Amino acid sequence: MPVLAIDTSEAWCSAALVAKGASLGVKREKLGRGHAERLMPMIEELMAEAGCRLGDVARLAVVTGPGTFTGLRIGLSVARGLGLALSKPVIGLTGLSLVAGPVLESAGGIVHAVTDGRGGQAFHQMFEGLDSYGLPVPASDAGCFDMDIIREKISTRPGLVAGSGSTPAGSDTAVFGGIDPVWLARVAERLDPAVFPPEPAYFRPPDAKKATPLFPVAV
Amino acid sequence: MTEPRQKIAFTRPLVLGIETSCDETAAAIVSADADPAKRLVAHRVLSQIDDHAEYGGVVPEIAARHHISHLDRLIAGLMEDAGLSFDDIDAVAATTGPGLVGGLMVGVMTAKAIAMAAGKPFISVNHLEGHALTVRLTGEVEFPFLLVLMSGGHCQILDVTGIGQYRRLGTTIDDAAGEAFDKTAKLLGLGYPGGPAVEAAALEGDADRFDLPRPLLGKPGADFSFSGLKTAVRRAAEACVAEHGILNKQDRADICAGFQKAIGDCLVDRLRHAIADFRTAHGEGAFPLVVAGGVAANKALRARLMAVAEETGMVFHAPPMALCTDNGAMIAWAGLERFRAEPHIDDRDISPRPRWPLDAGAEPLVGAGRKGAKA
C-alpha cells in the first residue's frame, strides 16, 4: 500500500508515490507560482503512470512549513482533503527536517537547514544525526531569524548548510534542488500519524496589529 | 461517537458546499427536496469572530490559518451529522471568490481534493451568488427578483433573472455598508464585528443630534458611497472628545443612531431608484425584493427596507438570520442550482478569484487591471 507525498511549500511543485521504500513514481517541477493549478493534474498523472488508483493509497505525507503562504495552504489543504475523503492518515513533517534529512543521510555531522523567509529573514534549524526512524535529530529550536543571526549560528557550530536560504546564509557550496518527495514518502511510511499530524508549522506570528482606539472612550 | 442515523432517501442531487472566503469556516450538505424545509441536510459554521476581535477587523493571515487548521475536521463532523459518506454526494462545491485569497485557496483545494478522491465533479461558486440564491433554498422565490446584497465586504443591488444572470443596478464606489458599520464601531471603540454593536448603541441614541451627510442622496442611479459619512463620524467623535476629554456613552450612542439613520436614508433612496430601474425592465407586478448579507440582520435597516418594499408593491424576502451571514448552505445550494442547470459541469480548472463581480460583463466602476474589476 503506497504513500503519496506532496510538496508545494516553496518554488517546487512535487509529488511522489512510494511503497516499501521503493519509488513507484515521482514528479518534480520548479514552478515559482501556479501550484494550485498544477498539483491536482500532477497527482492524477503520477497515479496513472504508476498504475495506481487514489483508493490504493495507504497514507499521505505533506510538508507543514516553513514556506510561502499560498504554497503551504495548497499542499496542506490537498493532503488533508485527500486524507479526509479516503479515510487515510496524513503525516506532516517540517520542510527544515526534510531539507536536512537527505544531507545527513549521505554526509552525517551537523546540518543547518535554512529556508527563505521574507524581509531579510529566514527560517533556521540545526540538526545532528538521524534517529531510529531516519528523521534528523534537532540540535536547536526552529525559528524565523534575521540573516546575521543565522550566520552567527552557523559559525558557532559549523556544518553543512542546506535549503533555499543557504546562499544568503553564507554558504557558497550548497545547491538546493527542492525537497525530495521520495525521501518524504519513505520516512513517512515509518512514522506514527498521531505524533506527526499535518498541522501547519509557521514559526512566526501572523502579520497583524492590535487595534488601538484613536481617542479615549468611556466603557 | 453517535450512531449514524439510518440513511433516508434524499432527493438528488446532494451537494456538499464549502465556504472559506472571509472569517467563517463553514460547510453544508443540501438536497433538491421539493419541500424547502427538508433541503438543508446538515450544516456547520465555525466563526472566527473571537480570533479577530482584538485586531478590530478580519486579519487575512489569521483567517487563512484558522481555515486550514479546522476545515477538514469541520467537514468530517458534518458528514457524521448527515450520516453520509462522500460516495453518497453528487458534487462538491466551494466558494472560489470573491474574498480573501488565503482562505479561498484552503476551501477550493480541499474541495478539489475531496472531489478527486470521491470521483465527483467540483463546482466553483461565486460567494455573492450564494447569498443571492439562499432565498430559493429556504423558500420558493422565482426569477426575476431584485437583490439587495449588503455585508461587510459587499454592497450591491442587482436584477437577478436566472442562475448566473445578473445585471448590476447599483454598487458602492468606496466602502461596503457593513464595512462602514465595522469601521465606525472600531473608531468608537465598540469592537468587532461592528454591525450588532452599532445597532445596540443606536437604540440609546438621538439620531438627529449630529448632522451627518447622506452621500449620493437624490442623485440619479443606485450607487452607494460611505467614505464621506465615515469621515463625518470621525469628526463628530473628535469634537465630542475635544469637549469632554473622552467619548462618553451618550455621545457615542447619538453618533451611532445618527450614522445608522444616515445609512438607512441612503439605502432607501438608492433602493427606490433601483426598483424604478427594475420595473422598467420587468414591468409592474409583485416581484420579490430579496435582502441578503449580514446587514440584513440589522433590525432597523431591515424595517426600512421592508417599508420600501411595501410602498413600491414588491414582496420582501430575507433568508433566516442564521443564513444571512456567511455559511456553507448558501454555497452548497448555489452549487446545486448550477449542477441542476448543467449536469456535466466540472470546474476543476477554475482557481480562486479574489475579485469576481456577479455581472462580469459590466463596465468596472472601481478597479481594473490584472486583478479585474473590484466593483
PDB file of C-alpha atoms in Angstrom, chain A residues 33 35-37 39-41 43-44 54 69-70 72-74 76-82 84-86 118 198-200 202-219, chain B residues 54-56 59 61-62 64-65 68-70 72-73 75-76 86 102-103 105-107 109-110 112-114 116-118 186-189 234 237-238 241 245-249 252 348 351-352 370:
ATOM      1  CA  ARG A  33       3.819  30.066  -8.959  1.00  0.00           C
ATOM      2  CA  HIS A  35       0.981  25.271  -7.804  1.00  0.00           C
ATOM      3  CA  ALA A  36      -2.797  25.415  -7.298  1.00  0.00           C
ATOM      4  CA  GLU A  37      -3.404  24.744 -10.987  1.00  0.00           C
ATOM      5  CA  LEU A  39      -0.903  19.977  -8.276  1.00  0.00           C
ATOM      6  CA  MET A  40      -4.147  18.073  -8.940  1.00  0.00           C
ATOM      7  CA  PRO A  41      -3.313  17.133 -12.564  1.00  0.00           C
ATOM      8  CA  ILE A  43      -1.219  13.756  -8.825  1.00  0.00           C
ATOM      9  CA  GLU A  44      -3.531  12.265 -11.471  1.00  0.00           C
ATOM     10  CA  LEU A  54      -6.134   7.039  -5.274  1.00  0.00           C
ATOM     11  CA  PHE A  69       1.788  31.361   2.458  1.00  0.00           C
ATOM     12  CA  THR A  70      -0.053  30.129  -0.596  1.00  0.00           C
ATOM     13  CA  LEU A  72       1.685  25.753   2.301  1.00  0.00           C
ATOM     14  CA  ARG A  73      -2.072  26.188   2.149  1.00  0.00           C
ATOM     15  CA  ILE A  74      -2.273  24.366  -1.181  1.00  0.00           C
ATOM     16  CA  LEU A  76      -1.862  21.069   3.361  1.00  0.00           C
ATOM     17  CA  SER A  77      -5.399  21.522   2.006  1.00  0.00           C
ATOM     18  CA  VAL A  78      -4.934  18.882  -0.680  1.00  0.00           C
ATOM     19  CA  ALA A  79      -3.230  16.384   1.636  1.00  0.00           C
ATOM     20  CA  ARG A  80      -5.825  16.860   4.363  1.00  0.00           C
ATOM     21  CA  GLY A  81      -8.710  16.849   1.864  1.00  0.00           C
ATOM     22  CA  LEU A  82      -7.461  13.590   0.320  1.00  0.00           C
ATOM     23  CA  LEU A  84     -10.432  13.030   4.778  1.00  0.00           C
ATOM     24  CA  ALA A  85     -12.124  11.672   1.666  1.00  0.00           C
ATOM     25  CA  LEU A  86     -10.009   8.484   1.522  1.00  0.00           C
ATOM     26  CA  ARG A 118      10.645  37.473   3.912  1.00  0.00           C
ATOM     27  CA  PRO A 198      -0.403  17.700   9.228  1.00  0.00           C
ATOM     28  CA  GLU A 199      -0.578  20.889  11.302  1.00  0.00           C
ATOM     29  CA  PRO A 200       0.947  23.944   9.647  1.00  0.00           C
ATOM     30  CA  TYR A 202       4.655  28.756  10.697  1.00  0.00           C
ATOM     31  CA  PHE A 203       7.492  29.551  13.148  1.00  0.00           C
ATOM     32  CA  ARG A 204       6.337  33.173  13.271  1.00  0.00           C
ATOM     33  CA  PRO A 205       3.268  35.063  14.450  1.00  0.00           C
ATOM     34  CA  PRO A 206       0.792  36.314  11.832  1.00  0.00           C
ATOM     35  CA  ASP A 207       1.186  39.812  10.431  1.00  0.00           C
ATOM     36  CA  ALA A 208      -1.366  41.737  12.453  1.00  0.00           C
ATOM     37  CA  LYS A 209      -1.517  44.814  14.614  1.00  0.00           C
ATOM     38  CA  LYS A 210      -3.809  45.027  17.597  1.00  0.00           C
ATOM     39  CA  ALA A 211      -6.469  47.701  17.307  1.00  0.00           C
ATOM     40  CA  THR A 212      -5.801  50.778  19.430  1.00  0.00           C
ATOM     41  CA  PRO A 213      -8.556  53.350  19.945  1.00  0.00           C
ATOM     42  CA  LEU A 214      -7.944  56.718  18.294  1.00  0.00           C
ATOM     43  CA  PHE A 215      -9.124  58.513  21.407  1.00  0.00           C
ATOM     44  CA  PRO A 216     -10.263  57.746  24.960  1.00  0.00           C
ATOM     45  CA  VAL A 217     -13.635  56.018  25.093  1.00  0.00           C
ATOM     46  CA  ALA A 218     -15.929  55.505  28.104  1.00  0.00           C
ATOM     47  CA  VAL A 219     -16.577  51.851  28.866  1.00  0.00           C
TER      48      VAL A 219
ATOM     49  CA  GLU B  54      -8.673  42.266  19.288  1.00  0.00           C
ATOM     50  CA  TYR B  55      -7.473  43.441  15.871  1.00  0.00           C
ATOM     51  CA  GLY B  56     -10.649  45.409  15.173  1.00  0.00           C
ATOM     52  CA  VAL B  59      -6.871  39.838   9.574  1.00  0.00           C
ATOM     53  CA  GLU B  61      -3.425  35.790   7.601  1.00  0.00           C
ATOM     54  CA  ILE B  62      -5.192  34.844  10.838  1.00  0.00           C
ATOM     55  CA  ALA B  64      -6.363  31.663   6.490  1.00  0.00           C
ATOM     56  CA  ARG B  65      -4.529  29.977   9.370  1.00  0.00           C
ATOM     57  CA  ILE B  68      -6.561  25.342   7.267  1.00  0.00           C
ATOM     58  CA  SER B  69      -6.499  24.206  10.888  1.00  0.00           C
ATOM     59  CA  HIS B  70     -10.227  23.488  11.101  1.00  0.00           C
ATOM     60  CA  ASP B  72     -11.151  19.105   7.338  1.00  0.00           C
ATOM     61  CA  ARG B  73     -12.379  18.276  10.842  1.00  0.00           C
ATOM     62  CA  ILE B  75     -16.330  18.584   7.184  1.00  0.00           C
ATOM     63  CA  ALA B  76     -15.734  15.250   8.936  1.00  0.00           C
ATOM     64  CA  PHE B  86     -18.511  11.142   0.283  1.00  0.00           C
ATOM     65  CA  GLY B 102      -5.658  32.719   1.514  1.00  0.00           C
ATOM     66  CA  GLY B 103      -8.977  31.412   2.768  1.00  0.00           C
ATOM     67  CA  MET B 105      -7.312  28.668  -1.513  1.00  0.00           C
ATOM     68  CA  VAL B 106      -7.939  26.429   1.507  1.00  0.00           C
ATOM     69  CA  GLY B 107     -11.595  25.848   0.626  1.00  0.00           C
ATOM     70  CA  MET B 109      -8.098  22.952  -2.780  1.00  0.00           C
ATOM     71  CA  THR B 110      -9.828  20.961  -0.033  1.00  0.00           C
ATOM     72  CA  LYS B 112     -10.950  19.678  -5.279  1.00  0.00           C
ATOM     73  CA  ALA B 113      -9.104  17.024  -3.265  1.00  0.00           C
ATOM     74  CA  ILE B 114     -12.374  15.596  -1.916  1.00  0.00           C
ATOM     75  CA  MET B 116     -10.934  13.910  -6.915  1.00  0.00           C
ATOM     76  CA  ALA B 117     -10.782  11.252  -4.194  1.00  0.00           C
ATOM     77  CA  ALA B 118     -14.529  10.601  -4.361  1.00  0.00           C
ATOM     78  CA  LYS B 186     -13.730  50.390  15.531  1.00  0.00           C
ATOM     79  CA  LEU B 187     -13.415  54.177  15.632  1.00  0.00           C
ATOM     80  CA  LEU B 188     -15.857  54.443  18.531  1.00  0.00           C
ATOM     81  CA  GLY B 189     -14.220  51.635  20.492  1.00  0.00           C
ATOM     82  CA  ARG B 234     -14.804  60.654  12.982  1.00  0.00           C
ATOM     83  CA  ALA B 237     -16.428  61.897  17.671  1.00  0.00           C
ATOM     84  CA  GLU B 238     -13.325  64.104  17.744  1.00  0.00           C
ATOM     85  CA  VAL B 241     -13.604  64.216  22.758  1.00  0.00           C
ATOM     86  CA  GLY B 245     -11.698  64.762  27.061  1.00  0.00           C
ATOM     87  CA  ILE B 246     -13.324  61.397  26.432  1.00  0.00           C
ATOM     88  CA  LEU B 247     -16.018  59.936  24.185  1.00  0.00           C
ATOM     89  CA  ASN B 248     -18.822  59.362  26.656  1.00  0.00           C
ATOM     90  CA  LYS B 249     -21.561  56.813  26.217  1.00  0.00           C
ATOM     91  CA  ARG B 252     -21.347  57.557  21.226  1.00  0.00           C
ATOM     92  CA  ARG B 348     -11.737  21.559 -11.766  1.00  0.00           C
ATOM     93  CA  SER B 351      -8.801  28.741  -9.478  1.00  0.00           C
ATOM     94  CA  PRO B 352      -9.602  31.143  -6.625  1.00  0.00           C
ATOM     95  CA  ARG B 370      -4.624  42.478 -13.711  1.00  0.00           C
TER      96      ARG B 370
END
